C-alpha cells in the first residue's frame, strides 16, 4: 500500500491542476445540488421492534387519521396572583387562544380546558393540549412559530403562559461552536507547523471535505429522508478527522523536507507513509460509524452512514488534494524545525539535534514503565468508578434549563396536577381476538387502577369498530424517574396476564414509554455494537501492525478511556459535581444514546492517534532500531502532531459545552473528556509503557498468521526499493 500511495502522492503533486479542478468541480456540483434540492424537514422517526412502535402502528390502522404518534404541545396558563382561570376575562383569553391554535395546517386537534376538565383544583392553572398530524421531528418551523405566537398573545392579555411538549423540540444550532473550534484549531496548527501557509492547508482541505459531505447530504435529504441532525454530526466528525488527516500528512512532508528530499519526493513519501496511517485510521472511523446500524434505529443508521461518507471524503482529500496543494506552495512550506519569515525564519541546528519534548517524555516512560503504567491505569480506574452508578434515560422537559418555556411549563403542570402529569402513558387495548371487547377494556382499566404509582386512569375510549381502545394513565412520579419505568413494566406484566385470560393484547406507548423503549434498545445494542466495532478494528490493526499484542493493547486502552469518560459524565450530569462550572442546571439520568455514541466516535478518533503514533514506532523498529529506541523515535516524530490533533478535537467538542441544550452539552463534555483521557493518558503514557515492557514481544505474530495476512507495508519499507527518477534525490531543499 505504501508504494501505491507513494505513486499517488507524486502523481497528485505533478498533476496538481487536474486534481484541484476535480475537487473544486465536486464541491461545485454538491453545492448546486444542495441549492436546487427542496428544503428538507426533519427525518421520520421510528423504533422498529419495540412495543411502543407496535402500538403506534396499531393505532394507525384502527384509529385512521388520529395521528397517534404525532407531535404534542401543552399550552399551560396561570392566572395572575389572586385570580382564577375560571374568571370571565381569563376564560375568554384561553378560548381565543384555543381558536387561534386550531388554525394550523398541521394541527389535528386542540382541546378546550373548560370542556375537558384540564383546570387545577385550586383554579390557578389550566392547560390546552395541541395534537399535530406529524411527529415532532417532522414538524415544520411555521407550526412552531404559530404555537409560540398564540402563547405570546395570551401573555399580552395578562396571563402567565408557557409551552411544553415535543412540538417545540428543534435541532440544536451549533454554528458558533464550530467557529470557535475552527479558530482554536487554526491557532494550534500555526504553533505546530510554524507556518501560516502550512497551517492553512489542513483547514482548507477539511472545510472543502465537509462542504462536499454536508452539501451532498442536503441534496439527498428529501430522497433519503435525512434530518438536519445528520448534517450536524457529519460536519462535526468530518471537520475533526479532516484536520487530523491533513495535519498528519503535512507534518510528515515537512519532516521529509528536513531530511533533504526534493519536494515531489517528499510529497510522495509523506502520502506513502503517513497516508497509509490515514487510510487505516479512516477505516476504523468508518467501521465505527457504519456499525451504528446494529442498533436498528433507522435515523441513527442513516446518520452513521452519512457521517462515514464524509470521513471517506476526508481521507481521499488528504491523499490527493494535500499533495496537490503542496505542489502549489512549493518552497513556501518550510522543512520541519524551520519557521516562516513571519514567525521568525531560520533553524537552530544545535537545537534541532537535541531531543524534543516528545522524545524526552518517551525516554522517561521507557525508563520507568511500571510506575507510569500503574499511575495511568489507577487514575483512569478511579475516574471510571462513577460509571458503576450509571442511570440511562432520554431527556424530557424537566431536564431543560429553567430559562426555557418548556421547563417552566413542566414546573407549572407539576404544581397544578402532579409531576406524573408531564408524562402520561397511553395504553392501547387490542380486543379484536377477544370474545367480549368491552369486558376486556373494563378489565384492563381495573387492573391498572390497582397498580402502585398510578394517580389517574381515564375510561377506555374505543374506536368506531369497537375492537380497540385507548386508556390514558397518569403516573405519580415524573416521566424520567425509575418509578415510572417500573410502572410501565408493571402494566406490561399485567397485560400479559390479561391476554392469557381474555385474548386481548395490551400495549403501552406514548412519549414516556417511547423513551423507555429507546433506552432499552440502545442498552441491548451496546455490547453487540462494541464487539462488532472493536472486533473488526482489532483485525484491521493486526494487518496494520502485524502484531497481536499491539492491537489488543489498543482496544483495552480504548475501553479504559471510555469507561473513565462515562464516569466523568455521571459525576457531572448525574451526581452534580462541578455542575455550576459546566452550566448544568438540572441533574438526572445520562442520555441513553451517550454510551453508544461515545463508543463510536471516540473509538474512531482514538484509533487515529494509535495508528499514527505506533506506525512511526513500527517503522523505526522495522528499519533496525531496538524496541525501546523505536518507542522514543515514534514519539520524537509523532507526539507533537498527535498532541496538536487531540487539542484541536478537545477544543471542537468543548465548544458544545456552552449549549443551552442539555443533550448537546452532555455530548460535548463527554467527547472532550474522552479524547483528553485517551490521547494524553492512554496513547501518551500507557501505550509507550506497555510497549517498553513487552519489548520485541510487542511485535510478535504467529508464523502461520504472518503468511496469511496481506502485507500492506504501512511503515513504507517498500519505498526503499522503489525506483525514482535519477534527479529525485539530488534536488535538495534550499532555504
XYZ file of C-alpha atoms in Angstrom:
735
model
C 0.000 0.000 0.000
C 2.800 2.412 0.837
C 4.182 2.081 -2.697
C 0.783 2.684 -4.283
C 0.128 5.732 -2.115
C 3.655 6.993 -2.772
C 2.946 6.959 -6.503
C -0.467 8.549 -5.927
C 1.108 11.353 -3.905
C 3.723 12.099 -6.557
C 1.080 11.964 -9.289
C -1.136 14.429 -7.404
C 1.878 16.687 -6.831
C 2.734 16.725 -10.567
C -0.868 16.895 -11.829
C -1.965 19.394 -9.215
C -4.037 21.482 -11.628
C -6.065 18.444 -12.634
C -6.514 17.236 -9.016
C -7.555 20.671 -7.763
C -10.000 21.016 -10.655
C -11.628 17.674 -9.794
C -12.196 18.617 -6.150
C -13.445 22.101 -6.998
C -15.822 20.542 -9.539
C -17.111 18.066 -6.939
C -17.613 20.870 -4.410
C -19.451 22.949 -7.014
C -21.610 20.010 -8.078
C -22.534 19.200 -4.483
C -23.238 22.875 -3.776
C -25.505 23.209 -6.799
C -27.317 20.034 -5.802
C -27.842 21.330 -2.274
C -29.047 24.731 -3.520
C -31.519 23.220 -6.001
C -32.820 20.484 -3.687
C -36.193 21.047 -1.991
C -35.906 22.173 1.616
C -35.691 19.190 3.930
C -37.740 18.882 7.057
C -36.848 16.625 9.915
C -36.378 12.920 9.302
C -39.138 10.494 10.150
C -38.601 8.642 13.396
C -39.382 5.023 14.121
C -38.075 2.405 16.534
C -38.731 -0.993 14.922
C -39.150 -3.965 17.207
C -40.366 -2.051 20.275
C -43.765 -2.311 21.922
C -44.287 1.440 21.710
C -43.795 1.340 17.923
C -46.138 -1.637 17.550
C -48.770 0.327 19.441
C -48.335 3.331 17.141
C -48.642 1.071 14.095
C -51.802 -0.494 15.514
C -53.351 2.909 16.245
C -52.571 3.979 12.687
C -54.689 1.056 11.460
C -57.523 1.134 13.986
C -57.757 4.913 14.523
C -57.147 6.280 10.994
C -56.387 9.982 10.976
C -55.806 10.125 14.729
C -52.027 10.712 14.320
C -51.232 8.786 17.488
C -47.500 9.346 17.063
C -47.932 12.993 16.137
C -46.271 15.839 17.992
C -47.976 17.229 21.059
C -47.842 20.540 22.861
C -49.341 21.713 26.106
C -50.074 25.381 26.420
C -50.164 25.998 30.168
C -51.978 29.049 31.547
C -51.629 30.504 35.037
C -53.880 33.227 36.379
C -52.408 36.388 37.930
C -51.968 36.361 41.707
C -55.351 36.339 43.410
C -57.204 35.333 40.260
C -58.520 32.069 38.852
C -58.575 30.611 35.399
C -62.365 30.356 35.667
C -62.705 34.153 35.814
C -64.592 35.510 32.818
C -61.703 37.531 31.388
C -59.176 34.733 31.730
C -61.646 32.233 30.285
C -62.212 34.421 27.240
C -58.460 34.732 26.659
C -57.986 30.968 26.814
C -60.835 30.271 24.405
C -59.433 32.836 21.977
C -56.028 31.138 22.188
C -57.582 27.705 21.569
C -59.307 29.050 18.465
C -56.043 30.570 17.219
C -54.171 27.290 17.787
C -56.763 25.346 15.784
C -55.942 27.179 12.560
C -52.625 25.486 11.758
C -52.409 23.210 8.698
C -50.560 20.507 10.664
C -52.835 20.693 13.724
C -55.009 17.616 14.242
C -56.896 18.716 17.365
C -56.858 21.264 20.177
C -58.616 20.634 23.496
C -60.512 23.257 25.479
C -59.508 23.042 29.164
C -63.012 24.029 30.253
C -64.670 21.124 28.453
C -62.008 18.514 29.280
C -61.627 19.430 32.947
C -58.000 20.491 32.487
C -58.139 23.056 35.305
C -56.295 22.511 38.581
C -58.274 22.045 41.817
C -57.339 25.476 43.090
C -58.323 27.034 39.757
C -54.965 28.748 39.295
C -53.620 26.655 36.386
C -55.175 25.271 33.211
C -53.793 23.773 30.022
C -54.801 23.155 26.423
C -53.423 20.149 24.533
C -52.442 20.542 20.881
C -52.094 17.400 18.767
C -50.360 17.503 15.396
C -50.670 15.274 12.339
C -46.930 14.589 12.095
C -44.267 13.552 14.647
C -42.283 16.250 16.400
C -39.164 15.607 14.320
C -41.169 16.219 11.112
C -42.993 19.349 12.266
C -42.485 22.424 10.087
C -40.969 25.575 11.581
C -44.115 27.526 10.640
C -46.176 25.370 13.027
C -43.743 26.033 15.867
C -43.834 29.756 15.119
C -47.651 29.793 15.170
C -47.652 27.942 18.513
C -45.283 30.456 20.087
C -47.221 33.393 18.640
C -50.509 32.158 20.135
C -48.843 31.804 23.537
C -47.435 35.327 23.298
C -50.870 36.778 22.515
C -52.223 35.193 25.708
C -49.296 36.627 27.659
C -50.091 40.072 26.292
C -53.584 39.667 27.753
C -52.133 39.320 31.275
C -51.757 35.556 31.787
C -48.589 33.593 32.515
C -48.289 31.226 29.564
C -45.676 28.536 28.925
C -45.455 25.844 26.253
C -44.231 22.280 26.760
C -44.193 19.075 24.766
C -42.141 17.754 21.865
C -43.625 20.194 19.345
C -41.021 22.810 20.284
C -38.071 20.440 20.108
C -35.884 21.577 17.235
C -32.407 20.541 16.133
C -29.770 22.429 18.149
C -27.827 25.149 16.377
C -24.074 24.662 16.534
C -22.673 27.310 14.196
C -20.995 29.342 16.941
C -19.385 26.238 18.448
C -17.941 25.246 15.084
C -16.481 28.742 14.562
C -14.840 28.638 17.999
C -13.427 25.175 17.280
C -12.051 26.245 13.895
C -10.449 29.326 15.450
C -8.682 27.307 18.125
C -7.675 24.722 15.511
C -6.069 27.465 13.429
C -4.002 28.687 16.377
C -2.866 25.163 17.275
C -1.945 24.421 13.657
C 0.160 27.572 13.361
C 2.013 26.725 16.563
C 2.520 23.095 15.495
C 3.582 23.682 11.895
C 5.352 27.005 12.437
C 3.865 28.478 9.269
C 0.621 30.241 8.408
C 0.584 28.658 4.968
C 1.232 25.138 6.245
C -1.424 25.631 8.927
C -3.927 26.828 6.347
C -3.746 23.662 4.237
C -5.416 21.303 6.779
C -8.118 23.888 7.466
C -8.777 24.473 3.781
C -8.979 20.801 2.847
C -11.089 19.948 5.926
C -13.591 22.682 5.042
C -13.730 21.502 1.418
C -14.343 17.923 2.555
C -17.061 18.983 4.993
C -18.566 21.212 2.302
C -18.801 18.304 -0.134
C -20.160 15.931 2.515
C -22.755 18.272 4.011
C -23.863 19.597 0.604
C -24.354 16.045 -0.632
C -26.391 15.211 2.469
C -28.505 18.333 1.922
C -29.040 17.464 -1.744
C -30.186 13.937 -0.868
C -32.028 14.805 2.350
C -35.549 14.530 0.935
C -34.785 11.474 -1.198
C -33.130 9.530 1.634
C -35.250 11.032 4.455
C -32.288 12.597 6.249
C -32.827 15.063 9.065
C -30.905 18.210 9.964
C -29.100 16.404 12.791
C -27.455 14.190 10.158
C -25.544 17.105 8.666
C -24.564 18.341 12.156
C -22.959 15.001 13.023
C -21.316 14.743 9.595
C -19.849 18.234 9.836
C -18.567 17.693 13.394
C -16.868 14.368 12.613
C -15.764 15.405 9.120
C -14.152 18.587 10.393
C -12.390 16.703 13.182
C -10.869 13.936 11.077
C -10.291 16.197 8.062
C -7.981 18.456 10.054
C -6.286 15.458 11.689
C -5.558 13.591 8.470
C -4.261 16.617 6.609
C -2.128 17.583 9.615
C -0.531 14.136 9.678
C 0.498 14.301 6.011
C 1.672 17.944 6.049
C 3.742 17.255 9.156
C 5.354 14.188 7.553
C 6.014 16.196 4.377
C 7.919 18.814 6.362
C 9.875 16.027 8.058
C 10.859 14.584 4.682
C 11.955 18.041 3.523
C 14.108 18.352 6.641
C 15.936 15.188 5.567
C 16.887 16.904 2.317
C 14.415 15.299 -0.077
C 13.021 17.030 -3.134
C 9.536 18.482 -2.833
C 7.878 15.938 -5.107
C 9.737 13.074 -3.477
C 8.811 14.400 -0.007
C 5.143 14.595 -1.007
C 5.220 11.037 -2.313
C 6.888 9.692 0.810
C 4.520 11.644 3.092
C 1.474 10.150 1.370
C 3.093 6.711 1.236
C 3.825 6.589 4.972
C 1.547 8.985 6.864
C -1.085 8.444 4.156
C -1.097 4.711 4.905
C -1.830 5.508 8.550
C -4.587 7.884 7.422
C -6.229 5.161 5.309
C -6.399 2.661 8.147
C -7.357 5.275 10.731
C -10.163 6.370 8.414
C -11.305 2.769 8.028
C -11.660 2.416 11.810
C -13.817 5.557 11.935
C -15.968 4.301 9.048
C -16.390 0.921 10.761
C -17.444 2.633 13.989
C -19.990 4.886 12.259
C -21.475 2.304 9.906
C -21.651 -0.098 12.855
C -24.357 2.105 14.392
C -26.759 0.211 12.124
C -26.738 -2.703 14.609
C -28.937 -0.580 16.902
C -31.708 -0.879 14.284
C -32.948 2.677 14.673
C -33.225 3.892 11.054
C -32.467 7.521 11.869
C -29.285 6.557 13.741
C -28.245 4.231 10.911
C -28.617 6.985 8.314
C -26.691 9.440 10.480
C -23.828 6.974 10.863
C -23.627 6.131 7.155
C -23.776 9.800 6.121
C -21.017 10.720 8.591
C -18.951 7.740 7.384
C -19.267 9.050 3.826
C -17.929 12.418 4.947
C -14.973 10.677 6.622
C -14.254 8.773 3.400
C -14.184 12.094 1.517
C -11.768 13.484 4.135
C -9.414 10.524 3.562
C -9.473 10.937 -0.232
C -8.854 14.685 0.024
C -5.916 14.139 2.381
C -4.350 11.640 -0.040
C -4.801 13.704 -3.211
C -5.557 17.350 -2.597
C -2.939 17.848 0.123
C -0.013 16.821 -2.163
C -1.542 18.921 -4.951
C -1.664 21.993 -2.699
C 1.869 21.253 -1.510
C 2.876 21.451 -5.157
C 1.310 24.890 -5.434
C 3.001 26.028 -2.217
C 6.449 24.914 -3.402
C 9.279 26.308 -1.314
C 6.891 28.369 0.824
C 6.355 25.292 3.010
C 9.448 25.118 5.204
C 11.127 21.908 6.445
C 10.373 20.696 9.966
C 12.044 22.875 12.560
C 12.255 25.864 10.237
C 9.728 28.646 10.620
C 8.411 31.054 8.055
C 9.651 34.625 7.894
C 6.528 35.868 9.671
C 7.199 33.628 12.660
C 10.960 34.035 12.746
C 12.707 32.330 9.838
C 15.699 30.163 10.413
C 16.755 26.913 12.033
C 18.822 26.447 15.127
C 20.919 23.436 14.104
C 22.166 22.823 17.610
C 18.614 22.873 18.912
C 17.421 20.564 16.132
C 19.952 17.943 17.197
C 18.644 17.860 20.752
C 15.738 15.543 21.690
C 12.391 17.315 21.566
C 9.810 17.193 24.318
C 8.112 14.088 22.886
C 11.412 12.171 22.818
C 12.274 13.276 26.354
C 8.879 12.154 27.645
C 9.149 8.789 25.878
C 12.623 8.269 27.313
C 11.244 8.920 30.786
C 8.417 6.410 30.267
C 10.811 3.777 28.867
C 12.985 4.133 31.982
C 10.014 3.854 34.393
C 7.334 1.887 32.529
C 5.820 0.148 35.570
C 5.293 3.356 37.543
C 3.781 5.185 34.553
C 1.536 2.231 33.671
C 0.233 1.835 37.220
C -0.346 5.559 37.618
C -2.238 5.772 34.332
C -4.402 2.700 34.946
C -5.190 3.641 38.551
C -6.026 7.209 37.562
C -8.400 6.147 34.785
C -9.826 3.437 37.006
C -10.622 5.998 39.690
C -12.290 8.252 37.113
C -14.353 5.273 35.906
C -15.777 4.450 39.358
C -18.880 6.678 38.995
C -19.787 4.743 35.815
C -20.921 1.893 38.078
C -23.845 4.128 39.105
C -24.772 4.979 35.513
C -28.515 5.561 35.025
C -29.711 5.919 31.447
C -32.746 7.716 30.094
C -33.837 10.205 27.480
C -34.153 13.884 28.378
C -37.594 15.405 28.832
C -38.734 18.943 29.515
C -37.761 18.527 33.172
C -34.092 18.416 32.154
C -34.282 21.702 30.250
C -32.740 24.877 31.714
C -35.152 26.860 33.902
C -34.850 29.730 31.431
C -36.776 27.776 28.752
C -40.533 27.836 28.304
C -40.581 24.020 28.150
C -39.108 23.743 31.635
C -41.421 26.412 33.056
C -44.443 24.633 31.537
C -43.210 21.377 33.067
C -42.961 23.007 36.506
C -46.415 24.623 36.214
C -48.042 21.294 35.323
C -46.265 19.609 38.240
C -47.507 22.360 40.536
C -51.101 22.141 39.362
C -51.588 18.459 38.577
C -48.607 16.496 39.944
C -45.223 15.506 38.395
C -46.600 12.440 36.579
C -48.924 14.612 34.548
C -45.946 15.605 32.383
C -45.591 12.049 31.085
C -48.955 10.278 30.737
C -48.895 6.729 29.436
C -51.058 5.644 26.519
C -52.310 2.083 26.921
C -53.708 0.505 23.749
C -56.051 -2.478 24.197
C -56.423 -4.681 21.120
C -59.554 -6.760 21.769
C -60.065 -7.933 18.194
C -59.361 -11.522 19.223
C -61.435 -11.323 22.391
C -64.981 -12.660 22.753
C -66.103 -9.640 24.783
C -64.190 -6.469 23.848
C -65.966 -4.202 26.340
C -65.284 -6.583 29.202
C -61.601 -6.628 28.184
C -61.465 -2.822 28.228
C -63.001 -2.757 31.708
C -60.657 -5.470 32.954
C -57.590 -3.569 31.759
C -58.777 -0.336 33.371
C -59.471 -2.034 36.700
C -56.130 -3.845 36.697
C -54.172 -0.638 36.035
C -56.053 1.247 38.783
C -54.821 -1.309 41.279
C -51.153 -0.864 40.383
C -48.772 1.032 42.647
C -47.801 4.507 41.458
C -50.962 5.282 39.446
C -52.791 8.573 40.053
C -55.461 8.609 37.352
C -56.830 6.165 34.781
C -59.261 7.535 32.189
C -62.145 5.400 30.906
C -61.371 3.402 27.774
C -62.013 5.244 24.510
C -62.894 2.646 21.829
C -62.629 3.144 18.077
C -65.618 3.039 15.711
C -65.293 -0.710 15.227
C -65.262 -1.221 18.987
C -62.344 -3.653 18.855
C -59.563 -1.341 20.067
C -59.464 1.230 22.874
C -57.101 3.800 24.343
C -56.641 4.169 28.104
C -54.637 7.128 29.455
C -52.696 6.543 32.666
C -51.159 9.347 34.754
C -48.255 8.126 36.954
C -47.496 9.529 40.370
C -43.809 10.068 39.561
C -42.096 12.234 36.956
C -41.516 10.829 33.441
C -37.746 10.248 33.717
C -37.868 8.514 37.112
C -37.164 4.860 37.797
C -40.608 4.583 39.430
C -42.330 5.499 36.157
C -40.235 2.934 34.276
C -41.240 0.321 36.855
C -44.893 1.260 36.311
C -44.571 0.768 32.555
C -43.126 -2.710 33.127
C -45.871 -3.453 35.667
C -48.613 -2.509 33.179
C -46.997 -4.685 30.523
C -46.742 -7.543 33.010
C -50.405 -7.193 33.917
C -51.234 -7.032 30.204
C -49.589 -10.414 29.647
C -51.850 -11.954 32.313
C -54.920 -10.277 30.817
C -54.049 -11.577 27.353
C -53.771 -15.096 28.720
C -57.280 -14.826 30.195
C -59.160 -12.752 27.609
C -57.076 -12.915 24.373
C -56.923 -9.086 24.432
C -53.483 -7.585 23.809
C -52.256 -4.675 25.938
C -49.576 -2.327 24.548
C -48.073 0.684 26.327
C -46.908 3.685 24.304
C -46.718 7.483 24.491
C -43.626 9.673 24.708
C -42.600 8.325 28.125
C -42.900 4.702 27.015
C -41.061 5.516 23.780
C -38.182 6.971 25.780
C -38.049 3.855 27.942
C -38.107 1.533 24.920
C -35.441 3.513 23.063
C -33.227 3.453 26.142
C -33.664 -0.305 26.463
C -32.973 -0.822 22.762
C -29.765 1.202 22.988
C -28.693 -0.661 26.122
C -29.289 -4.033 24.456
C -27.333 -2.976 21.361
C -24.298 -1.618 23.227
C -22.439 -4.897 23.755
C -23.056 -6.252 20.204
C -22.010 -2.895 18.800
C -18.903 -2.792 20.954
C -17.988 -6.348 19.953
C -18.521 -5.591 16.256
C -16.556 -2.336 16.192
C -13.696 -3.433 18.417
C -13.541 -6.867 16.759
C -13.331 -5.554 13.195
C -10.876 -2.830 14.160
C -8.782 -5.415 16.047
C -8.487 -7.488 12.870
C -7.671 -4.363 10.861
C -4.948 -3.326 13.297
C -3.420 -6.820 13.190
C -2.957 -6.250 9.451
C -1.544 -2.761 10.014
C 0.906 -3.557 12.830
C 1.494 -7.249 12.044
C 1.169 -7.925 15.750
C -1.384 -9.481 18.104
C -0.467 -7.720 21.334
C -0.355 -4.154 19.967
C -3.981 -4.224 18.685
C -5.091 -5.929 21.910
C -3.406 -3.206 23.937
C -5.055 -0.535 21.731
C -8.545 -1.995 22.277
C -8.135 -2.421 26.040
C -6.774 1.101 26.387
C -9.749 2.469 24.482
C -12.219 0.651 26.752
C -10.455 2.089 29.788
C -10.631 5.651 28.457
C -14.331 5.316 27.529
C -15.229 3.981 30.976
C -13.322 6.854 32.585
C -15.119 9.362 30.362
C -18.505 7.838 31.234
C -17.538 8.106 34.893
C -16.837 11.816 34.421
C -20.204 12.275 32.682
C -22.004 10.544 35.560
C -20.151 12.649 38.142
C -21.125 15.937 36.460
C -24.559 15.336 34.927
C -25.969 12.707 37.285
C -24.279 13.462 40.606
C -23.884 17.188 40.077
C -20.125 17.545 40.644
C -18.859 20.797 39.090
C -22.369 21.290 37.710
C -22.210 25.045 38.297
C -18.939 25.338 36.395
C -20.371 23.326 33.472
C -23.677 25.192 33.474
C -25.705 22.081 34.371
C -28.935 23.363 35.940
C -30.681 20.019 36.339
C -29.076 16.662 37.122
C -30.684 13.409 36.089
C -30.164 10.235 34.074
C -27.457 10.210 31.419
C -28.814 10.314 27.876
C -29.351 6.758 26.644
C -27.556 7.411 23.365
C -24.443 8.686 25.135
C -22.547 5.391 25.704
C -23.053 4.000 22.206
C -22.420 7.376 20.581
C -19.258 7.850 22.644
C -18.013 4.373 21.755
C -18.483 5.018 18.034
C -16.996 8.487 17.772
C -14.205 8.189 20.333
C -13.101 4.773 19.093
C -12.540 6.157 15.621
C -10.604 9.175 16.868
C -8.605 7.118 19.377
C -7.518 4.715 16.663
C -6.381 7.727 14.618
C -3.857 8.580 17.313
C -2.932 4.935 17.872
C -2.281 4.256 14.202
C -0.299 7.430 13.574
C 1.821 7.185 16.725
C 2.516 3.459 16.716
C 3.156 3.182 12.963
C 6.113 5.547 13.465
C 7.368 3.180 16.172
C 6.778 0.173 13.923
C 8.550 1.963 11.082
C 11.612 2.631 13.263
C 11.598 -0.960 14.550
C 11.359 -2.448 11.043
C 14.245 -0.241 9.949
C 16.502 -1.765 12.598
C 16.075 0.168 15.853
C 15.762 -1.579 19.214
C 12.188 -1.739 20.622
C 12.827 0.844 23.357
C 14.566 3.211 20.945
C 11.746 2.748 18.418
C 9.285 3.990 21.038
C 11.367 7.137 21.540
C 11.714 7.643 17.784
C 7.976 7.307 17.314
C 7.359 9.974 19.933
C 10.038 12.254 18.520
C 8.288 12.308 15.147
C 4.654 11.818 16.138
C 3.970 13.137 19.652
C 3.811 16.800 18.639
C 1.340 16.126 15.835
C -0.853 13.790 17.891
C -0.885 16.330 20.734
C -1.953 19.070 18.349
C -4.665 16.860 16.834
C -6.006 15.968 20.288
C -6.030 19.602 21.431
C -7.967 20.528 18.297
C -10.531 17.788 18.952
C -10.927 18.783 22.589
C -11.425 22.410 21.548
C -14.032 21.488 18.930
C -16.021 19.290 21.296
C -15.671 21.687 24.252
C -17.370 24.369 22.202
C -20.607 22.406 22.548
C -20.497 22.521 26.360
C -21.782 26.095 26.202
C -25.016 24.987 24.507
C -28.278 25.593 26.355
C -29.473 22.160 25.171
C -28.626 19.626 27.889
C -28.173 16.796 25.384
C -25.696 18.788 23.268
C -23.873 19.935 26.405
C -23.514 16.339 27.594
C -22.231 15.105 24.224
C -19.694 17.926 24.008
C -18.403 17.313 27.532
C -18.289 13.536 27.164
C -16.398 13.558 23.872
C -13.944 16.239 25.030
C -13.128 14.329 28.227
C -12.864 11.026 26.354
C -10.354 12.462 23.868
C -8.416 14.046 26.753
C -8.153 10.728 28.596
C -7.415 8.636 25.518
C -4.866 10.903 23.855
C -2.893 12.090 26.857
C -3.151 9.173 29.301
C -3.714 6.081 27.174
C -1.772 6.896 23.979
C 0.895 9.132 25.518
C 1.550 7.202 28.744
C 0.043 3.714 28.874
C 0.927 2.783 25.278
C 4.696 3.534 25.500
C 4.848 1.962 28.952
C 3.278 -1.285 27.715
C 5.482 -1.367 24.608
C 8.573 -0.791 26.726
C 7.615 -3.708 28.997
C 6.831 -6.031 26.096
C 9.976 -5.235 24.110
C 10.286 -7.390 20.991
C 7.288 -9.449 22.086
C 5.064 -6.465 21.216
C 5.679 -7.173 17.527
C 5.189 -10.922 17.765
C 2.964 -12.560 15.173
C 2.459 -16.318 14.687
C 4.224 -17.518 11.551
C 1.074 -19.078 10.103
C -0.786 -15.790 10.563
C 2.109 -13.842 9.075
C 1.839 -15.953 5.925
C -1.934 -15.476 5.674
C -2.126 -11.723 6.282
C -1.643 -9.360 3.343
C 1.434 -7.149 3.556
C 0.078 -3.583 3.466
C 3.508 -2.075 4.264
C 2.206 0.861 6.311
C 5.740 1.671 7.513
C 6.926 2.223 3.916
C 9.634 -0.431 3.745
C 8.861 -0.925 0.069
C 9.757 2.703 -0.648
C 13.436 1.901 -0.102
C 13.495 -0.178 -3.268
C 11.035 1.939 -5.259
C 12.661 3.287 -8.425
C 12.691 7.024 -8.696
C 13.909 9.464 -11.346
C 17.641 9.994 -11.140
C 17.225 13.610 -10.117
C 14.666 12.915 -7.393
C 17.109 12.803 -4.503
C 19.539 15.314 -5.952
C 17.279 18.320 -5.718
C 17.896 19.395 -2.157
C 15.633 21.737 -0.319
C 17.175 25.169 -0.123
C 16.159 27.847 2.330
